[in-house]
Amino acid sequence: MNFNDMQALSFEIKNLHDKVEIYSKNKDYVYTDVYKSWIVEYNHLLDKYNALANLNITHMSFNTHDLSSTQKTVRNTTIEFFLNNLSNLIRKLESDIEANRLKMAEKKIAPHQMRKCFKLDISGCPINPQYQRNKIFIAMPFSAEYLDSYNYGIVPALNALGYEHYKADNEITNKDIMCKICQQIQACKMVIINISGLNPNVMLEQGLVYGLGKPVIIIKDKNTNAISDLGSIEYIEYSHAGDLRDKLLKALD
């Protein structure tokens, strides 16, 4: 369906609805000829909708039982039925327009980006991060306990292979920390997640990464017990920074 054509048709149908409603409220009677002209207009609009939506909704017909005993005017129940048909058609068309709008918005969202911002409850990411095919995001606890694994394990391996890397606490900004992390995860090619210590913030980042479908390498030290929910997922276990470096070089090569 053409989005603009649907919106234009919705406007035409609403105009007919308003015209019928105003006329019937301001007149004591709706004459037969007037009602017949409304049916002709309705069926013309219905033809447009059928063509746009590839449907075959039946035309509305004119029947003698729609008329009063004099046959010159239309029954009030007939006008109510007619307005109800128009209202139903408007709702159906608006539903189609909304579905089409969401489909168009979905197409504009790049594959590496969030479908919906979970903080602002809007479609897509307002920051619109650009994909960086050589960047790897590193998710790990902000703790001195794991600095050696980063400085002497992860960084040397990535530098040796020519990868850029990003760790959130290495960049001081006034951005919301979660937005900063989410932006960088969207932009990166791959993510290395250190689940050592089972830090809840790292677990949240891991959920975002899986939701975005990013390639992931999970690492953990030997002191951290494996999580049962990750039992079937491969991970790298290391005993010291040098061990981690060598295993990452092999995994990324």
mmCIF file of N, CA and C in Angstrom, residues 63-149:
data_model
loop_
_atom_site.group_PDB
_atom_site.id
_atom_site.type_symbol
_atom_site.label_atom_id
_atom_site.label_comp_id
_atom_site.label_asym_id
_atom_site.label_seq_id
_atom_site.Cartn_x
_atom_site.Cartn_y
_atom_site.Cartn_z
ATOM 1 N N ASN A 63 -31.739 -0.619 -0.460
ATOM 2 C CA ASN A 63 -32.890 -1.502 -0.346
ATOM 3 C C ASN A 63 -34.128 -0.723 0.100
ATOM 4 N N THR A 64 -35.269 -1.180 -0.346
ATOM 5 C CA THR A 64 -36.512 -0.462 -0.016
ATOM 6 C C THR A 64 -36.821 -0.500 1.475
ATOM 7 N N HIS A 65 -36.353 -1.541 2.160
ATOM 8 C CA HIS A 65 -36.635 -1.592 3.605
ATOM 9 C C HIS A 65 -35.808 -0.566 4.392
ATOM 10 N N ASP A 66 -34.857 0.099 3.701
ATOM 11 C CA ASP A 66 -34.114 1.185 4.339
ATOM 12 C C ASP A 66 -34.953 2.462 4.429
ATOM 13 N N LEU A 67 -36.052 2.487 3.705
ATOM 14 C CA LEU A 67 -36.859 3.706 3.597
ATOM 15 C C LEU A 67 -38.020 3.700 4.582
ATOM 16 N N SER A 68 -38.535 4.892 4.790
ATOM 17 C CA SER A 68 -39.727 5.034 5.624
ATOM 18 C C SER A 68 -40.955 4.557 4.846
ATOM 19 N N SER A 69 -42.101 4.582 5.478
ATOM 20 C CA SER A 69 -43.330 4.101 4.837
ATOM 21 C C SER A 69 -43.703 4.928 3.610
ATOM 22 N N THR A 70 -43.300 6.175 3.588
ATOM 23 C CA THR A 70 -43.613 7.038 2.431
ATOM 24 C C THR A 70 -42.673 6.798 1.261
ATOM 25 N N GLN A 71 -41.558 6.102 1.513
ATOM 26 C CA GLN A 71 -40.532 5.822 0.505
ATOM 27 C C GLN A 71 -39.758 7.074 0.056
ATOM 28 N N LYS A 72 -40.056 8.209 0.683
ATOM 29 C CA LYS A 72 -39.398 9.467 0.298
ATOM 30 C C LYS A 72 -38.198 9.783 1.195
ATOM 31 N N THR A 73 -38.206 9.232 2.382
ATOM 32 C CA THR A 73 -37.133 9.496 3.346
ATOM 33 C C THR A 73 -36.533 8.177 3.840
ATOM 34 N N VAL A 74 -35.427 8.296 4.550
ATOM 35 C CA VAL A 74 -34.682 7.125 5.026
ATOM 36 C C VAL A 74 -34.879 6.961 6.531
ATOM 37 N N ARG A 75 -34.970 5.738 6.952
ATOM 38 C CA ARG A 75 -35.141 5.466 8.382
ATOM 39 C C ARG A 75 -33.899 5.906 9.170
ATOM 40 N N ASN A 76 -34.123 6.303 10.415
ATOM 41 C CA ASN A 76 -33.007 6.704 11.293
ATOM 42 C C ASN A 76 -32.041 5.545 11.527
ATOM 43 N N THR A 77 -32.589 4.337 11.654
ATOM 44 C CA THR A 77 -31.722 3.164 11.884
ATOM 45 C C THR A 77 -30.808 2.905 10.687
ATOM 46 N N THR A 78 -31.291 3.269 9.496
ATOM 47 C CA THR A 78 -30.479 3.106 8.285
ATOM 48 C C THR A 78 -29.285 4.055 8.304
ATOM 49 N N ILE A 79 -29.555 5.292 8.721
ATOM 50 C CA ILE A 79 -28.461 6.274 8.815
ATOM 51 C C ILE A 79 -27.440 5.838 9.865
ATOM 52 N N GLU A 80 -27.923 5.313 10.979
ATOM 53 C CA GLU A 80 -27.016 4.827 12.028
ATOM 54 C C GLU A 80 -26.151 3.681 11.498
ATOM 55 N N PHE A 81 -26.787 2.788 10.737
ATOM 56 C CA PHE A 81 -26.056 1.665 10.153
ATOM 57 C C PHE A 81 -24.993 2.169 9.171
ATOM 58 N N PHE A 82 -25.369 3.159 8.366
ATOM 59 C CA PHE A 82 -24.451 3.720 7.382
ATOM 60 C C PHE A 82 -23.250 4.364 8.077
ATOM 61 N N LEU A 83 -23.511 5.148 9.120
ATOM 62 C CA LEU A 83 -22.430 5.797 9.869
ATOM 63 C C LEU A 83 -21.535 4.765 10.541
ATOM 64 N N ASN A 84 -22.131 3.689 11.016
ATOM 65 C CA ASN A 84 -21.355 2.627 11.655
ATOM 66 C C ASN A 84 -20.427 1.947 10.649
ATOM 67 N N ASN A 85 -20.923 1.738 9.437
ATOM 68 C CA ASN A 85 -20.075 1.171 8.378
ATOM 69 C C ASN A 85 -18.897 2.082 8.062
ATOM 70 N N LEU A 86 -19.174 3.382 7.997
ATOM 71 C CA LEU A 86 -18.101 4.344 7.745
ATOM 72 C C LEU A 86 -17.071 4.316 8.868
ATOM 73 N N SER A 87 -17.550 4.270 10.109
ATOM 74 C CA SER A 87 -16.639 4.250 11.269
ATOM 75 C C SER A 87 -15.760 3.006 11.238
ATOM 76 N N ASN A 88 -16.361 1.868 10.911
ATOM 77 C CA ASN A 88 -15.589 0.621 10.832
ATOM 78 C C ASN A 88 -14.527 0.699 9.742
ATOM 79 N N LEU A 89 -14.898 1.296 8.613
ATOM 80 C CA LEU A 89 -13.943 1.429 7.518
ATOM 81 C C LEU A 89 -12.796 2.365 7.897
ATOM 82 N N ILE A 90 -13.123 3.434 8.619
ATOM 83 C CA ILE A 90 -12.093 4.375 9.085
ATOM 84 C C ILE A 90 -11.117 3.669 10.027
ATOM 85 N N ARG A 91 -11.658 2.878 10.968
ATOM 86 C CA ARG A 91 -10.801 2.172 11.931
ATOM 87 C C ARG A 91 -9.896 1.161 11.221
ATOM 88 N N LYS A 92 -10.465 0.468 10.245
ATOM 89 C CA LYS A 92 -9.669 -0.521 9.509
ATOM 90 C C LYS A 92 -8.549 0.156 8.733
ATOM 91 N N LEU A 93 -8.888 1.268 8.097
ATOM 92 C CA LEU A 93 -7.882 1.992 7.316
ATOM 93 C C LEU A 93 -6.802 2.573 8.219
ATOM 94 N N GLU A 94 -7.199 3.105 9.381
ATOM 95 C CA GLU A 94 -6.216 3.661 10.313
ATOM 96 C C GLU A 94 -5.291 2.573 10.847
ATOM 97 N N SER A 95 -5.851 1.368 11.046
ATOM 98 C CA SER A 95 -5.017 0.238 11.472
ATOM 99 C C SER A 95 -3.994 -0.108 10.393
ATOM 100 N N ASP A 96 -4.434 -0.083 9.133
ATOM 101 C CA ASP A 96 -3.518 -0.348 8.010
ATOM 102 C C ASP A 96 -2.436 0.728 7.922
ATOM 103 N N ILE A 97 -2.839 1.982 8.140
ATOM 104 C CA ILE A 97 -1.890 3.101 8.080
ATOM 105 C C ILE A 97 -0.831 2.965 9.167
ATOM 106 N N GLU A 98 -1.277 2.594 10.385
ATOM 107 C CA GLU A 98 -0.329 2.438 11.493
ATOM 108 C C GLU A 98 0.628 1.276 11.228
ATOM 109 N N ALA A 99 0.100 0.170 10.710
ATOM 110 C CA ALA A 99 0.960 -0.979 10.389
ATOM 111 C C ALA A 99 1.974 -0.605 9.319
ATOM 112 N N ASN A 100 1.519 0.188 8.336
ATOM 113 C CA ASN A 100 2.408 0.625 7.268
ATOM 114 C C ASN A 100 3.468 1.580 7.792
ATOM 115 N N ARG A 101 3.041 2.453 8.721
ATOM 116 C CA ARG A 101 3.988 3.409 9.312
ATOM 117 C C ARG A 101 5.084 2.676 10.087
ATOM 118 N N LEU A 102 4.688 1.671 10.874
ATOM 119 C CA LEU A 102 5.659 0.898 11.639
ATOM 120 C C LEU A 102 6.601 0.127 10.717
ATOM 121 N N LYS A 103 6.053 -0.363 9.610
ATOM 122 C CA LYS A 103 6.883 -1.093 8.647
ATOM 123 C C LYS A 103 7.906 -0.166 8.018
ATOM 124 N N MET A 104 7.459 1.064 7.695
ATOM 125 C CA MET A 104 8.385 2.038 7.102
ATOM 126 C C MET A 104 9.470 2.419 8.097
ATOM 127 N N ALA A 105 9.068 2.600 9.376
ATOM 128 C CA ALA A 105 10.041 2.964 10.408
ATOM 129 C C ALA A 105 11.037 1.831 10.615
ATOM 130 N N GLU A 106 10.540 0.590 10.560
ATOM 131 C CA GLU A 106 11.411 -0.572 10.735
ATOM 132 C C GLU A 106 12.477 -0.625 9.655
ATOM 133 N N LYS A 107 12.085 -0.289 8.431
ATOM 134 C CA LYS A 107 13.039 -0.310 7.328
ATOM 135 C C LYS A 107 14.148 0.719 7.511
ATOM 136 N N LYS A 108 13.833 1.810 8.194
ATOM 137 C CA LYS A 108 14.815 2.878 8.360
ATOM 138 C C LYS A 108 15.815 2.569 9.473
ATOM 139 N N ILE A 109 15.478 1.626 10.342
ATOM 140 C CA ILE A 109 16.365 1.282 11.446
ATOM 141 C C ILE A 109 17.426 0.308 10.944
ATOM 142 N N ALA A 110 18.678 0.715 11.022
ATOM 143 C CA ALA A 110 19.775 -0.130 10.539
ATOM 144 C C ALA A 110 19.841 -1.421 11.350
ATOM 145 N N PRO A 111 20.297 -2.513 10.739
ATOM 146 C CA PRO A 111 20.318 -3.810 11.427
ATOM 147 C C PRO A 111 21.130 -3.810 12.724
ATOM 148 N N HIS A 112 22.144 -2.938 12.803
ATOM 149 C CA HIS A 112 23.004 -2.948 13.990
ATOM 150 C C HIS A 112 22.423 -2.125 15.140
ATOM 151 N N GLN A 113 21.269 -1.472 14.910
ATOM 152 C CA GLN A 113 20.703 -0.569 15.912
ATOM 153 C C GLN A 113 19.518 -1.189 16.651
ATOM 154 N N MET A 114 19.196 -0.570 17.783
ATOM 155 C CA MET A 114 18.074 -1.013 18.601
ATOM 156 C C MET A 114 16.763 -0.812 17.850
ATOM 157 N N ARG A 115 15.860 -1.802 17.958
ATOM 158 C CA ARG A 115 14.527 -1.635 17.367
ATOM 159 C C ARG A 115 13.736 -0.597 18.149
ATOM 160 N N LYS A 116 13.976 -0.520 19.467
ATOM 161 C CA LYS A 116 13.231 0.398 20.322
ATOM 162 C C LYS A 116 14.109 0.808 21.497
ATOM 163 N N CYS A 117 14.072 2.101 21.828
ATOM 164 C CA CYS A 117 14.835 2.592 22.977
ATOM 165 C C CYS A 117 14.088 2.221 24.254
ATOM 166 N N PHE A 118 14.700 1.391 25.101
ATOM 167 C CA PHE A 118 14.014 0.916 26.301
ATOM 168 C C PHE A 118 13.935 1.985 27.393
ATOM 169 N N LYS A 119 14.687 3.086 27.242
ATOM 170 C CA LYS A 119 14.621 4.174 28.230
ATOM 171 C C LYS A 119 13.581 5.212 27.855
ATOM 172 N N LEU A 120 13.490 5.522 26.562
ATOM 173 C CA LEU A 120 12.574 6.563 26.104
ATOM 174 C C LEU A 120 11.279 5.996 25.527
ATOM 175 N N ASP A 121 11.223 4.675 25.313
ATOM 176 C CA ASP A 121 10.040 4.010 24.780
ATOM 177 C C ASP A 121 9.655 4.569 23.409
ATOM 178 N N ILE A 122 10.645 4.733 22.537
ATOM 179 C CA ILE A 122 10.397 5.199 21.175
ATOM 180 C C ILE A 122 11.068 4.239 20.195
ATOM 181 N N SER A 123 10.588 4.250 18.950
ATOM 182 C CA SER A 123 11.172 3.376 17.929
ATOM 183 C C SER A 123 12.598 3.807 17.604
ATOM 184 N N GLY A 124 13.483 2.827 17.475
ATOM 185 C CA GLY A 124 14.862 3.123 17.105
ATOM 186 C C GLY A 124 15.654 3.786 18.209
ATOM 187 N N CYS A 125 16.863 4.187 17.873
ATOM 188 C CA CYS A 125 17.748 4.888 18.812
ATOM 189 C C CYS A 125 17.880 6.344 18.379
ATOM 190 N N PRO A 126 17.534 7.299 19.249
ATOM 191 C CA PRO A 126 17.608 8.712 18.856
ATOM 192 C C PRO A 126 19.026 9.176 18.531
ATOM 193 N N ILE A 127 20.027 8.468 19.025
ATOM 194 C CA ILE A 127 21.421 8.843 18.762
ATOM 195 C C ILE A 127 21.852 8.415 17.358
ATOM 196 N N ASN A 128 21.186 7.388 16.829
ATOM 197 C CA ASN A 128 21.480 6.872 15.481
ATOM 198 C C ASN A 128 22.961 6.524 15.317
ATOM 199 N N PRO A 129 23.507 5.633 16.138
ATOM 200 C CA PRO A 129 24.943 5.310 16.060
ATOM 201 C C PRO A 129 25.321 4.641 14.743
ATOM 202 N N GLN A 130 26.476 5.011 14.230
ATOM 203 C CA GLN A 130 26.971 4.454 12.973
ATOM 204 C C GLN A 130 27.809 3.205 13.244
ATOM 205 N N TYR A 131 27.688 2.252 12.346
ATOM 206 C CA TYR A 131 28.393 0.984 12.505
ATOM 207 C C TYR A 131 29.891 1.161 12.250
ATOM 208 N N GLN A 132 30.722 0.603 13.146
ATOM 209 C CA GLN A 132 32.177 0.655 13.010
ATOM 210 C C GLN A 132 32.701 -0.780 12.966
ATOM 211 N N ARG A 133 33.007 -1.237 11.765
ATOM 212 C CA ARG A 133 33.292 -2.652 11.551
ATOM 213 C C ARG A 133 34.595 -3.131 12.195
ATOM 214 N N ASN A 134 35.429 -2.208 12.663
ATOM 215 C CA ASN A 134 36.702 -2.617 13.257
ATOM 216 C C ASN A 134 36.723 -2.425 14.774
ATOM 217 N N LYS A 135 35.573 -2.098 15.356
ATOM 218 C CA LYS A 135 35.542 -1.806 16.797
ATOM 219 C C LYS A 135 34.972 -2.993 17.579
ATOM 220 N N ILE A 136 35.586 -3.263 18.703
ATOM 221 C CA ILE A 136 35.105 -4.295 19.625
ATOM 222 C C ILE A 136 34.788 -3.639 20.969
ATOM 223 N N PHE A 137 33.583 -3.892 21.463
ATOM 224 C CA PHE A 137 33.160 -3.370 22.763
ATOM 225 C C PHE A 137 33.556 -4.368 23.844
ATOM 226 N N ILE A 138 34.068 -3.829 24.939
ATOM 227 C CA ILE A 138 34.495 -4.687 26.050
ATOM 228 C C ILE A 138 33.602 -4.419 27.246
ATOM 229 N N ALA A 139 32.867 -5.421 27.650
ATOM 230 C CA ALA A 139 31.991 -5.327 28.826
ATOM 231 C C ALA A 139 32.629 -6.100 29.959
ATOM 232 N N MET A 140 32.894 -5.400 31.063
ATOM 233 C CA MET A 140 33.521 -6.047 32.210
ATOM 234 C C MET A 140 33.275 -5.204 33.460
ATOM 235 N N PRO A 141 33.455 -5.764 34.629
ATOM 236 C CA PRO A 141 33.242 -4.996 35.861
ATOM 237 C C PRO A 141 34.227 -3.829 35.967
ATOM 238 N N PHE A 142 33.749 -2.694 36.496
ATOM 239 C CA PHE A 142 34.636 -1.542 36.751
ATOM 240 C C PHE A 142 35.330 -1.777 38.093
ATOM 241 N N SER A 143 36.216 -2.721 38.124
ATOM 242 C CA SER A 143 36.872 -3.098 39.374
ATOM 243 C C SER A 143 38.364 -3.305 39.130
ATOM 244 N N ALA A 144 39.189 -2.840 40.088
ATOM 245 C CA ALA A 144 40.648 -2.972 39.960
ATOM 246 C C ALA A 144 41.064 -4.437 39.886
ATOM 247 N N GLU A 145 40.206 -5.298 40.409
ATOM 248 C CA GLU A 145 40.508 -6.729 40.438
ATOM 249 C C GLU A 145 40.711 -7.313 39.037
ATOM 250 N N TYR A 146 40.062 -6.684 38.049
ATOM 251 C CA TYR A 146 40.094 -7.238 36.692
ATOM 252 C C TYR A 146 40.890 -6.376 35.708
ATOM 253 N N LEU A 147 41.615 -5.396 36.226
ATOM 254 C CA LEU A 147 42.382 -4.507 35.352
ATOM 255 C C LEU A 147 43.500 -5.242 34.623
ATOM 256 N N ASP A 148 44.154 -6.159 35.291
ATOM 257 C CA ASP A 148 45.243 -6.896 34.635
ATOM 258 C C ASP A 148 44.728 -7.694 33.438
ATOM 259 N N SER A 149 43.545 -8.303 33.601
ATOM 260 C CA SER A 149 42.989 -9.090 32.491
ATOM 261 C C SER A 149 42.699 -8.182 31.299
#
